[in-house]
Coordinates of C-alpha atoms and ligand atoms in Angstrom, one line a residue:
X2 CA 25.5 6.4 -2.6
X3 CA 24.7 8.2 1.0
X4 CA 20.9 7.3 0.8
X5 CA 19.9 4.6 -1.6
X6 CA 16.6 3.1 -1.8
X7 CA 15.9 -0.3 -3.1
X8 CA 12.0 -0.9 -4.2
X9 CA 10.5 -3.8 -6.1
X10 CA 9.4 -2.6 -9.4
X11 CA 6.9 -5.4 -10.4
X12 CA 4.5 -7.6 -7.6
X13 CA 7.5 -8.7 -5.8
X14 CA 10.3 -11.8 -5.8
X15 CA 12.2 -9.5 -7.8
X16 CA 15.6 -10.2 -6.7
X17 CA 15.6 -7.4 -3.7
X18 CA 17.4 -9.8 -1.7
X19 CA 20.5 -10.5 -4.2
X20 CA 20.5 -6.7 -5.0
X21 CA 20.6 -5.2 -1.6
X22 CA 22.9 -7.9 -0.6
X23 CA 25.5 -7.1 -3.6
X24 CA 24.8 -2.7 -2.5
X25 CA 25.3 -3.6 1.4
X26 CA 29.0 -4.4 1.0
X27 CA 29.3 -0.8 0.3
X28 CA 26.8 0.3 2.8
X29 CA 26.9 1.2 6.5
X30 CA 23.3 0.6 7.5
X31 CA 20.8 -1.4 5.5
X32 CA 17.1 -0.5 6.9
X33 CA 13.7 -2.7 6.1
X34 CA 10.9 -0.1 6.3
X35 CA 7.6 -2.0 6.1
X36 CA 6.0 -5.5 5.1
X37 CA 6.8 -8.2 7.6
X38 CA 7.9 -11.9 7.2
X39 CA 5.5 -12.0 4.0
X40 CA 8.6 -11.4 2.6
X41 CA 11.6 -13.9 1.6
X42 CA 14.4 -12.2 0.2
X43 CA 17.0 -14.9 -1.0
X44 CA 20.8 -14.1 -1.2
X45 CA 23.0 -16.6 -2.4
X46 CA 26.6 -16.1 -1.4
X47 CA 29.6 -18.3 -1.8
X48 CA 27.2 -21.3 -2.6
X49 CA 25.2 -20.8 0.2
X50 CA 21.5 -19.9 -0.1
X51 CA 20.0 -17.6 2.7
X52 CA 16.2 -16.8 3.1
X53 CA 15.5 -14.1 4.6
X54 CA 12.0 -12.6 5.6
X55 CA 12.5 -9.7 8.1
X56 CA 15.8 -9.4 8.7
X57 CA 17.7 -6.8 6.2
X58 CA 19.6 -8.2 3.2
X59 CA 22.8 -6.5 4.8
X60 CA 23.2 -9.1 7.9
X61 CA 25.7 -11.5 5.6
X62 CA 28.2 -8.1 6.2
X63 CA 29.3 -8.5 10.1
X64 CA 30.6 -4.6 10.2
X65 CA 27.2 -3.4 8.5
X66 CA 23.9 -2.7 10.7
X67 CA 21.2 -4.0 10.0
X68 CA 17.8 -2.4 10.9
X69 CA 14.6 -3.4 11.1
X70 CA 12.4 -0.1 10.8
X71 CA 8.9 1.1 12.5
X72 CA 6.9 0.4 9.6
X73 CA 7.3 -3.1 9.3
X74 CA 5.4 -5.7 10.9
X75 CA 7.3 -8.4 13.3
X76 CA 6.2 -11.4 14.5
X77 CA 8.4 -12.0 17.3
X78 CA 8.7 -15.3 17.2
X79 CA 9.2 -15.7 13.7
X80 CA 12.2 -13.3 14.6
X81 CA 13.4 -15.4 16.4
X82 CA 13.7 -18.0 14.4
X83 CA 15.4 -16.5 11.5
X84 CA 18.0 -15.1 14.3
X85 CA 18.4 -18.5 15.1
X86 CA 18.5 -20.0 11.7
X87 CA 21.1 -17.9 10.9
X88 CA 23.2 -18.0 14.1
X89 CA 23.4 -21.7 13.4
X90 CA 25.2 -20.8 10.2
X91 CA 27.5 -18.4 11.8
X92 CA 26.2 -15.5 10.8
X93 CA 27.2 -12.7 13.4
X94 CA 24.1 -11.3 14.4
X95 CA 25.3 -8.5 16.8
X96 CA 24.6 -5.6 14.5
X97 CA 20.9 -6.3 14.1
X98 CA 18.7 -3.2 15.9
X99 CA 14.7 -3.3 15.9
X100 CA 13.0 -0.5 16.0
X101 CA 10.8 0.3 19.2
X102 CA 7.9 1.5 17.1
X103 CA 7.1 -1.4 15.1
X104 CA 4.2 -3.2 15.4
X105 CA 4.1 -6.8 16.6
X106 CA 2.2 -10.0 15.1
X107 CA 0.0 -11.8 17.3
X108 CA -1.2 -15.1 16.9
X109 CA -4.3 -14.0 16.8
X110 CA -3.6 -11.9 13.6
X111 CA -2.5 -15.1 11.8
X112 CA -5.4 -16.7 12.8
X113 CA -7.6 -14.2 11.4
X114 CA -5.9 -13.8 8.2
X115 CA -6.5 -17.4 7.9
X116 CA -10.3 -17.0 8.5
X117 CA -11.1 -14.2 6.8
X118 CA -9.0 -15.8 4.0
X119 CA -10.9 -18.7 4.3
X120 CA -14.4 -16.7 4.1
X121 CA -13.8 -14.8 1.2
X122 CA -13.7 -18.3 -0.4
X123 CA -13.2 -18.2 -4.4
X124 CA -12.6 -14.0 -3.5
X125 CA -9.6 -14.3 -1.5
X126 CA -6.4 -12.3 -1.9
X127 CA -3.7 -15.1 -1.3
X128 CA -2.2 -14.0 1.5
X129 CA 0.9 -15.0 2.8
X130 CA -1.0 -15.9 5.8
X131 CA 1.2 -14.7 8.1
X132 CA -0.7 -11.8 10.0
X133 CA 0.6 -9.3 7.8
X134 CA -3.1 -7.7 6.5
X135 CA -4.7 -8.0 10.1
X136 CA -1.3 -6.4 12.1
X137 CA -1.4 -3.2 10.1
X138 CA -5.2 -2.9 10.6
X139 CA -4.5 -2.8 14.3
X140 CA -1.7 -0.3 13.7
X141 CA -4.5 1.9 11.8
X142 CA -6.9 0.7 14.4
X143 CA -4.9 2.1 17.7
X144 CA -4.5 -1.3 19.4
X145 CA -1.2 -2.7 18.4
X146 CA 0.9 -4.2 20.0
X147 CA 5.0 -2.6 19.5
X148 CA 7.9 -4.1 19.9
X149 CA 9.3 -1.6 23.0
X150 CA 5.4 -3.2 24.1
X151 CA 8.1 -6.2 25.5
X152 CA 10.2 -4.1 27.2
X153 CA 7.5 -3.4 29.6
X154 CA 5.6 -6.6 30.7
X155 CA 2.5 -4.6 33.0
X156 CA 1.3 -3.0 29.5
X157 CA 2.1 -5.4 27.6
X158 CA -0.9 -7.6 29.4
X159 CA -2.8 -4.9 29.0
X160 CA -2.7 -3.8 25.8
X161 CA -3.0 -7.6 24.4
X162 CA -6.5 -7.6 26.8
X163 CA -7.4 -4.3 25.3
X164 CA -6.3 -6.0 21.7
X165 CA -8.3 -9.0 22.6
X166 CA -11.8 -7.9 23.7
X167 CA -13.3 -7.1 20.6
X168 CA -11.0 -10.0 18.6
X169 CA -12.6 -13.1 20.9
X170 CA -16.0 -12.0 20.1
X171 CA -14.4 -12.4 16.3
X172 CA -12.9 -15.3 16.6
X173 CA -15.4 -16.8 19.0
X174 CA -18.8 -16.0 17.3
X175 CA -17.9 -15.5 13.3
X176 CA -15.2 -17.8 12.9
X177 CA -15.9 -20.8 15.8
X178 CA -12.4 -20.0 16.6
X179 CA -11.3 -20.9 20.1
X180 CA -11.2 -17.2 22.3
X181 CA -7.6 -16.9 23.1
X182 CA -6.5 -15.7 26.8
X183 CA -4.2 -12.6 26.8
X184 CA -2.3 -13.8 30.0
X185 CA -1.1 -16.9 28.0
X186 CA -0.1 -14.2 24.7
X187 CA 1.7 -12.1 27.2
X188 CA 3.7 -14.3 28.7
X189 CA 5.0 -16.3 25.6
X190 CA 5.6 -12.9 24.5
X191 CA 7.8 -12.4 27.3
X192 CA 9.9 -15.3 26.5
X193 CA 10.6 -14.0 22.8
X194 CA 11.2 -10.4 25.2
X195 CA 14.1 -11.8 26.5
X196 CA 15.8 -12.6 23.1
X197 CA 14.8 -9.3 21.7
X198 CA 15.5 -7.3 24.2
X199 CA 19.0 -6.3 23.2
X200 CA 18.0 -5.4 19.7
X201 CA 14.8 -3.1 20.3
X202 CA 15.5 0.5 20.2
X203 CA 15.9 4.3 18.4
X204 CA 16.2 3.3 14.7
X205 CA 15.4 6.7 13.3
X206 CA 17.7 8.3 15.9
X207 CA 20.8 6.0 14.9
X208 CA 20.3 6.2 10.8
X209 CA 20.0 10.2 11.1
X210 CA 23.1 9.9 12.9
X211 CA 24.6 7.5 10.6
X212 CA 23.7 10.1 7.6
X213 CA 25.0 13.4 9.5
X214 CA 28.0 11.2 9.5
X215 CA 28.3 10.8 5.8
X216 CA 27.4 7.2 5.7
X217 CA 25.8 5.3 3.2
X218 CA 22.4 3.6 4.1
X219 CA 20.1 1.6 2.1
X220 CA 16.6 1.1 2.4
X221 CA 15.2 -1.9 1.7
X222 CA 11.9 -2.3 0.3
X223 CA 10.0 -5.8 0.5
X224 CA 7.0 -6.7 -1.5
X225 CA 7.2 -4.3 -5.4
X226 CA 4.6 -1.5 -6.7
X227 CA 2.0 -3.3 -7.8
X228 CA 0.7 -4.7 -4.4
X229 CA 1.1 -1.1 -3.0
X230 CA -2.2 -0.5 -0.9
X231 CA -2.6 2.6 -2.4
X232 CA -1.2 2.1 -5.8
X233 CA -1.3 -1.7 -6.7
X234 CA -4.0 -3.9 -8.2
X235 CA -5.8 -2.9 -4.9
X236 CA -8.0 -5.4 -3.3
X237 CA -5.0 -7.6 -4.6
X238 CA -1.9 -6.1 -2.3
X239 CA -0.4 -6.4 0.7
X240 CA -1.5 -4.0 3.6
X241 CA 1.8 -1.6 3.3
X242 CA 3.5 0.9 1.2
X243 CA 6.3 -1.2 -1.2
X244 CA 6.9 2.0 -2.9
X245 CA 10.0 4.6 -2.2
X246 CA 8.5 7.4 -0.3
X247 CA 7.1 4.9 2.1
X248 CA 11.2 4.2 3.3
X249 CA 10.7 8.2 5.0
X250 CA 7.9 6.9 7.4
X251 CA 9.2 3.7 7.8
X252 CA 12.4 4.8 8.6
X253 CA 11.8 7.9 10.0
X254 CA 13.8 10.2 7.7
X255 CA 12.9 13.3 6.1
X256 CA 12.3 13.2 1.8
X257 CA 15.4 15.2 1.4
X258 CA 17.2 12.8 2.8
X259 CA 17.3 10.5 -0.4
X260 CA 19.3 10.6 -2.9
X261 CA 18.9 7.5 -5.0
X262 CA 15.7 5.0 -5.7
X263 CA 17.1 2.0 -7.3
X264 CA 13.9 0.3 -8.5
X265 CA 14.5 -3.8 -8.7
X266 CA 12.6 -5.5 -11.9
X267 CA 13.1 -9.2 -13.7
X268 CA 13.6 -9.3 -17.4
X269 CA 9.8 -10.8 -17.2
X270 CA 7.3 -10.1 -14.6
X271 CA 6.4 -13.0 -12.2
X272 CA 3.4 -12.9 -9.9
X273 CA 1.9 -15.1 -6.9
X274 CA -1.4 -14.7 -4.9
X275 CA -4.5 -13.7 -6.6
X276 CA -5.3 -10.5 -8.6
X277 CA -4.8 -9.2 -12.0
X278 CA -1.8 -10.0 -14.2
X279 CA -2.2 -8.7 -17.9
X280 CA 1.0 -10.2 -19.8
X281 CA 0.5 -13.6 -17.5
X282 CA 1.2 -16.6 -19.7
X283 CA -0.8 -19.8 -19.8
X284 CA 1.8 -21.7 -22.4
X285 CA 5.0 -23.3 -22.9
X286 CA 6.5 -20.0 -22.9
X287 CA 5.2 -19.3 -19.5
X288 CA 6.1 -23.2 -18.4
X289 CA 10.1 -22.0 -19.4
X290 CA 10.5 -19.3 -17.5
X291 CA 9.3 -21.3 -14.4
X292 CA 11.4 -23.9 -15.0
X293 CA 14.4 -21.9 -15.5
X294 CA 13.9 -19.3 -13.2
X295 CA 12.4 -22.0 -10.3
X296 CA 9.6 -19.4 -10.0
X297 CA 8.7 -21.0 -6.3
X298 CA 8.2 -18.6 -3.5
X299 CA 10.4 -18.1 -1.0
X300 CA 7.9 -17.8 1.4
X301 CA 5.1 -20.0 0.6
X302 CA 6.6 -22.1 -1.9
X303 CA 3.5 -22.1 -4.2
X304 CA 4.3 -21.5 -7.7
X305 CA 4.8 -18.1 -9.3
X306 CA 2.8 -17.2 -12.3
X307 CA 4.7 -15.9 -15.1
X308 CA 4.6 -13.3 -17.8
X309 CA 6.2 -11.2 -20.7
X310 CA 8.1 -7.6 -19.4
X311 CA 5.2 -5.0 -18.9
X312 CA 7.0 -1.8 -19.7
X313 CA 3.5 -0.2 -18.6
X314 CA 3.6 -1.6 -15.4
X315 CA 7.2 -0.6 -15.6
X316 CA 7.0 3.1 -16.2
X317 CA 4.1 3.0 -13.7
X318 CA 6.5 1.9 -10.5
X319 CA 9.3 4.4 -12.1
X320 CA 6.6 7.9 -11.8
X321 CA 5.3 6.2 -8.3
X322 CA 9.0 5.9 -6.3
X323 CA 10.7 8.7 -8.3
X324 CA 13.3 5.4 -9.9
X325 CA 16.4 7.2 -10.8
X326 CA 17.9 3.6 -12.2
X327 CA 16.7 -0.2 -12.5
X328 CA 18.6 -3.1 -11.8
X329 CA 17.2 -6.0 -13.8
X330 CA 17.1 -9.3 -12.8
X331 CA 17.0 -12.7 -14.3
X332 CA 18.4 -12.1 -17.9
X333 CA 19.7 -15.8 -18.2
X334 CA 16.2 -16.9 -17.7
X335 CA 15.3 -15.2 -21.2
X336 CA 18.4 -16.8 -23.1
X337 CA 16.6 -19.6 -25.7
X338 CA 13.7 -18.4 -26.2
X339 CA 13.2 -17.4 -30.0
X340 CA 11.6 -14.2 -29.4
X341 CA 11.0 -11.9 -26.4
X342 CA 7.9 -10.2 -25.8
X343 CA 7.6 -6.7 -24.1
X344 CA 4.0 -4.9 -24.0
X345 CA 4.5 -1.5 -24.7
X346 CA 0.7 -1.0 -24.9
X347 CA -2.9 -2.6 -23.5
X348 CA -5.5 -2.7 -25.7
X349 CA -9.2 -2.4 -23.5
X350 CA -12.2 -4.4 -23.7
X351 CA -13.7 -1.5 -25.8
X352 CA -10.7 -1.9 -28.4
X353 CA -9.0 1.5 -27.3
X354 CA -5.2 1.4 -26.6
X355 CA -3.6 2.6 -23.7
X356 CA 0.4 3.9 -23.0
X357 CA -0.3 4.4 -19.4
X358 CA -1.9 2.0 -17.2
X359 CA -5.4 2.7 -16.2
X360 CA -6.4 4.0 -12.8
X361 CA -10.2 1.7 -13.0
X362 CA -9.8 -1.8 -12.0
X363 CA -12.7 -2.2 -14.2
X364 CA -10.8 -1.1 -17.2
X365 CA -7.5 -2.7 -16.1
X366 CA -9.1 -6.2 -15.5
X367 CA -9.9 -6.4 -19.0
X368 CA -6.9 -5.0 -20.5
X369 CA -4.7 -7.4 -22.9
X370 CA -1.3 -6.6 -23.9
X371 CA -0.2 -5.0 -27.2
X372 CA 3.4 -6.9 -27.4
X373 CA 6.5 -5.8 -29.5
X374 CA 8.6 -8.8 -30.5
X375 CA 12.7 -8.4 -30.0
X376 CA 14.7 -11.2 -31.3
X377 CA 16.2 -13.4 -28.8
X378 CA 19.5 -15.4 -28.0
X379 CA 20.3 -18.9 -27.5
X380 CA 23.9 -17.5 -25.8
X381 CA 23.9 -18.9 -21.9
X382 CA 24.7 -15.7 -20.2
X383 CA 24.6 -17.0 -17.0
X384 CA 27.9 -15.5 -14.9
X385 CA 28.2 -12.9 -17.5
X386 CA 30.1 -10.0 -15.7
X387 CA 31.1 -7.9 -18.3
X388 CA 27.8 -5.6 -20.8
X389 CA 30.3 -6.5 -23.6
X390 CA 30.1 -10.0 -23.7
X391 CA 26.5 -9.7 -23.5
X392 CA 24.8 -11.3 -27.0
X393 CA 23.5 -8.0 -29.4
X394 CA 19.9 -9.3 -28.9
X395 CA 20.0 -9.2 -24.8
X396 CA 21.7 -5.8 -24.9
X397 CA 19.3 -4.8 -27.7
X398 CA 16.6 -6.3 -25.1
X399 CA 18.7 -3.9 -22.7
X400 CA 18.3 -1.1 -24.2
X401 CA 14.4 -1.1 -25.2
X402 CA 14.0 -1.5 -21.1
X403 CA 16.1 1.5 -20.7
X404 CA 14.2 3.4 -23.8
X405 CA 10.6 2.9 -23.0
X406 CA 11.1 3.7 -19.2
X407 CA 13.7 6.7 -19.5
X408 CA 15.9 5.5 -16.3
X409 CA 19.2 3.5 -17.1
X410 CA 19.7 -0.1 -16.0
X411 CA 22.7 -0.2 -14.1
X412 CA 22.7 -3.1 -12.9
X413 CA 22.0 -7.1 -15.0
X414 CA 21.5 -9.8 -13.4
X415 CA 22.7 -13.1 -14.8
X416 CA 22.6 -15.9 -12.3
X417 CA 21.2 -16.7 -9.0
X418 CA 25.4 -15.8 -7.2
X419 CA 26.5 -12.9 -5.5
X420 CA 28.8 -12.4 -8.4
X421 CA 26.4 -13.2 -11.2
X422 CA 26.0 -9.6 -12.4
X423 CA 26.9 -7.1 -14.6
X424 CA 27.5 -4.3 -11.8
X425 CA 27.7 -1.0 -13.9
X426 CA 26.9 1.4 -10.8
X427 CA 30.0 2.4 -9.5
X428 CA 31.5 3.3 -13.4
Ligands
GDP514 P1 13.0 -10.8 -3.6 O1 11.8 -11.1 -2.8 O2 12.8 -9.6 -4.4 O3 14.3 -10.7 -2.8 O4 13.3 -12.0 -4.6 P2 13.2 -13.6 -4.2 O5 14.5 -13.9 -3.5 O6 11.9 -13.9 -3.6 O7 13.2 -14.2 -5.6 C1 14.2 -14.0 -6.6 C2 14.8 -15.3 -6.9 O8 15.6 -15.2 -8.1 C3 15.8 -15.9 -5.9 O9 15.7 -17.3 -5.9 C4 17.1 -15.4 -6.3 O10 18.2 -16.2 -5.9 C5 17.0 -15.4 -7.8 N1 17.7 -14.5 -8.6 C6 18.0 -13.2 -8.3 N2 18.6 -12.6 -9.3 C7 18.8 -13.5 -10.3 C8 19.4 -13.5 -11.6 O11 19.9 -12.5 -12.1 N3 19.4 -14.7 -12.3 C9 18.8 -15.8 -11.7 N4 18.8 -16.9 -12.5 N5 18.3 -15.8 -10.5 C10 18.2 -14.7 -9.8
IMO515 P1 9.0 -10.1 -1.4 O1 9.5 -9.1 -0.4 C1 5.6 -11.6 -3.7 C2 1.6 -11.1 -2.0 C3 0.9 -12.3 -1.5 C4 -0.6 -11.9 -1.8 C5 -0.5 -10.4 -1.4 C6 -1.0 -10.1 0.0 O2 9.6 -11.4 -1.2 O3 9.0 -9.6 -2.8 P2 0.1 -10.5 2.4 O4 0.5 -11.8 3.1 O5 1.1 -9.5 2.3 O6 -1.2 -9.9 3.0 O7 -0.4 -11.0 1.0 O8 0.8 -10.0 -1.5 N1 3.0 -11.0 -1.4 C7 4.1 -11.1 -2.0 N2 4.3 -11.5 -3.3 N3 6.6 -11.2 -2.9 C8 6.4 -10.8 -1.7 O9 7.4 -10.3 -0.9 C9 5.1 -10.8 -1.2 N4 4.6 -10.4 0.0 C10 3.3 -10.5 -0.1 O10 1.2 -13.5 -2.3 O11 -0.8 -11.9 -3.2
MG516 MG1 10.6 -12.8 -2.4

């Protein structure tokens, strides 16, 4: 598996975490390309539960680096934190590497993602609220800040005054926010400087270098298709590029380089933030699968909505990232329930049915799902490691995923552990 990407399929909380945690014991790098610490990837190993936002799923593997890649977003001392967090659990740290070229969050891009949260009112996108929309519009914009910004504290000041002219008259006049003072940024910037300072450097320079040397590196996606900026339920996504082709500019490798997109979806599809969700359920089907899966973000805590498998959705993320296989997540969740839904189809408002999704929000915010019923099974699956002692209706179940979206699952998840899965990817 020299080059492996690992993408969320759906709107995210996938299982990324578990999945790139489970690849990275075979890997040699594991890069995160873009998104920021609006993620939280969750990895339980060995009874232990790890969160992590920015840092790659790989760090739980002392002898594997871990990279933190140009496109993402950092906020330094978030960062920090999570090194620390982990630190205190003796995790060995000393193979993290961040890249020079990413772009910092400021305080003053959290504080106006909460503002202009805030004054979109009933309109809002649900942001994580942690900088993540306004950082990248600075990127775009030609005043961000980057991390090799810390190694250098005279343009450091600078650029957070240049940053900062234009943003106190923002914060100042529409949002009677206090104006901030770039001296007082720089220099608690500083202080995170001196943590970071042996981690910032060449990413795309070491992981060409690890791949000349026939290495395996995985890329790490955060976020999943549908809140794509340029492909998801758009004004409802994240300010980044979840999908696979984004891991060659936030990596800095060339498309040839890849040789495997593993896309990452749950046996259901599970949602949170604003925007449009067609299979969402309002019921006590919906009510289940939180329950049992303990659809609470990692992040944010707030509750996840919850729906039926859209295979439309689906096929959707597999033509966008190129998916040559899926790993599929959350399988025990679906054991009890009766029936299992899957919508193979939308119908629109004007009563015509669709097998792709629609490009128009107008037309996809009033599609409603055409479902096919599969019989389900009562079997707990949970620790299941072996597709044979799977029940016939969740390999049936199995097999309809793999049929309506023409890549094979190789990989089933089947409980929240590192060895909860049915691995089929090295057979
Ligand atoms: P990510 O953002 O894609 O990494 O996903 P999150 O970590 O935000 O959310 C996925 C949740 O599902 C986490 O709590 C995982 O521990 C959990 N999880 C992952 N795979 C499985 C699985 O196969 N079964 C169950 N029951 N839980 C899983
Ligand atoms: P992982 O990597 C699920 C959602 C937010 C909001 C929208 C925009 O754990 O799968 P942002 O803060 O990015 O500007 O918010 O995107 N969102 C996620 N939803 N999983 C995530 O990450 C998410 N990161 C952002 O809820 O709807
Ligand atoms: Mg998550």
């Amino acid at each position: 598996m020299p080059a492996t990407v690992v993408i969320g399929a759906q709107w995210g909380d996938e299982g990324k975490g578990k999945v790139v945690d489970l690849l990275a014991e075979r890997s040699d790098v594991v890069v995160r390309f873009q998104g920021g610490n609006n993620a939280g990837h969750t990895i339980v190993a060995d009874g232990e539960t790890y969160k992590l936002h920015v840092i790659p799923s790989g760090i739980l593997y002392p002898d594997t680096l871990c990279v933190i890649g140009n496109g993402t977003v950092v906020d330094p001392g978030g960062l920090c934190r999570e090194i620390r967090g982990l630190e205190e659990r003796g995790v060995d740290l000393t193979g993290l590497r961040l890249s020079g070229n990413a772009h910092l969050i400021m305080p003053y891009h959290i504080m106006l993602d909460g503002a202009a949260e805030m004054r979109l009112g009933r309109f809002s996108i649900g942001t994580t609220r942690r900088g993540i929309g306004p950082c990248y519009q600075d990127k775009a914009a030609r005043i961000g800040i980057r991390a090799q910004d810390l190694l250098d504290p005279k343009i450091l000041v600078r650029k957070i005054e240049i940053a900062l002219d234009a943003k106190n008259e923002v914060l100042e006049r529409l949002y009677q926010l206090p104006r901030l003072d770039p001296a007082k940024i720089a220099s608690e910037q500083l202080e995170y400087a001196d943590r970071l300072r042996p981690f910032i450097g060449d990413s795309s320079l070491l992981i060409d270098r690890a791949l000349r040397a026939g290495e395996n590196v995985l890329f790490e996606g955060a976020q999943g298709t549908m809140l794509d900026i340029d492909h998801g339920t758009y004004p409802f996504v994240t300010s980044s590029n979840p999908i696979a082709g984004a891991a060659c500019t936030g990596a800095g490798v060339g498309p040839t380089r890849i040789d495997r997109v593993l896309g990452v979806a749950k046996a259901y599809v599970t949602r949170v933030g604003e925007g449009p969700f067609p299979t969402e359920l309002d019921d006590a089907d919906g009510r289940r699968m939180i329950e049992r899966g303990r659809e609470f973000g990692t992040t944010t805590g707030r509750q996840r909505r919850c729906g039926w498998l859209d295979l439309l959705a689906l096929r959707y993320a597999v033509r966008l990232s190129g998916i040559t296989e899926l790993a599929l997540t959350k399988l025990d969740v679906l054991s009890g329930f009766p029936v299992v839904r899957v919508s193979d189809e939308y119908e629109t408002r004007d009563g015509e049915r669709l097998s792709e999704l629609p490009y128009h929000q107008t037309v996809f915010h009033g599609c409603r799902p055409v479902y096919r019923e599969i019989a389900g099974w009562d079997e707990d699956i949970e620790g299941c490691r072996e597709i044979a002692d799977l029940p016939r209706n969740a390999l049936a179940y199995v097999e309809a995923i793999t049929e309506a979206v023409e890549v094979p699952v190789t990989l089933i998840g089947t409980g929240q552990g590192r060895a909860d899965v049915i691995d089929q990817v090295g057979r």
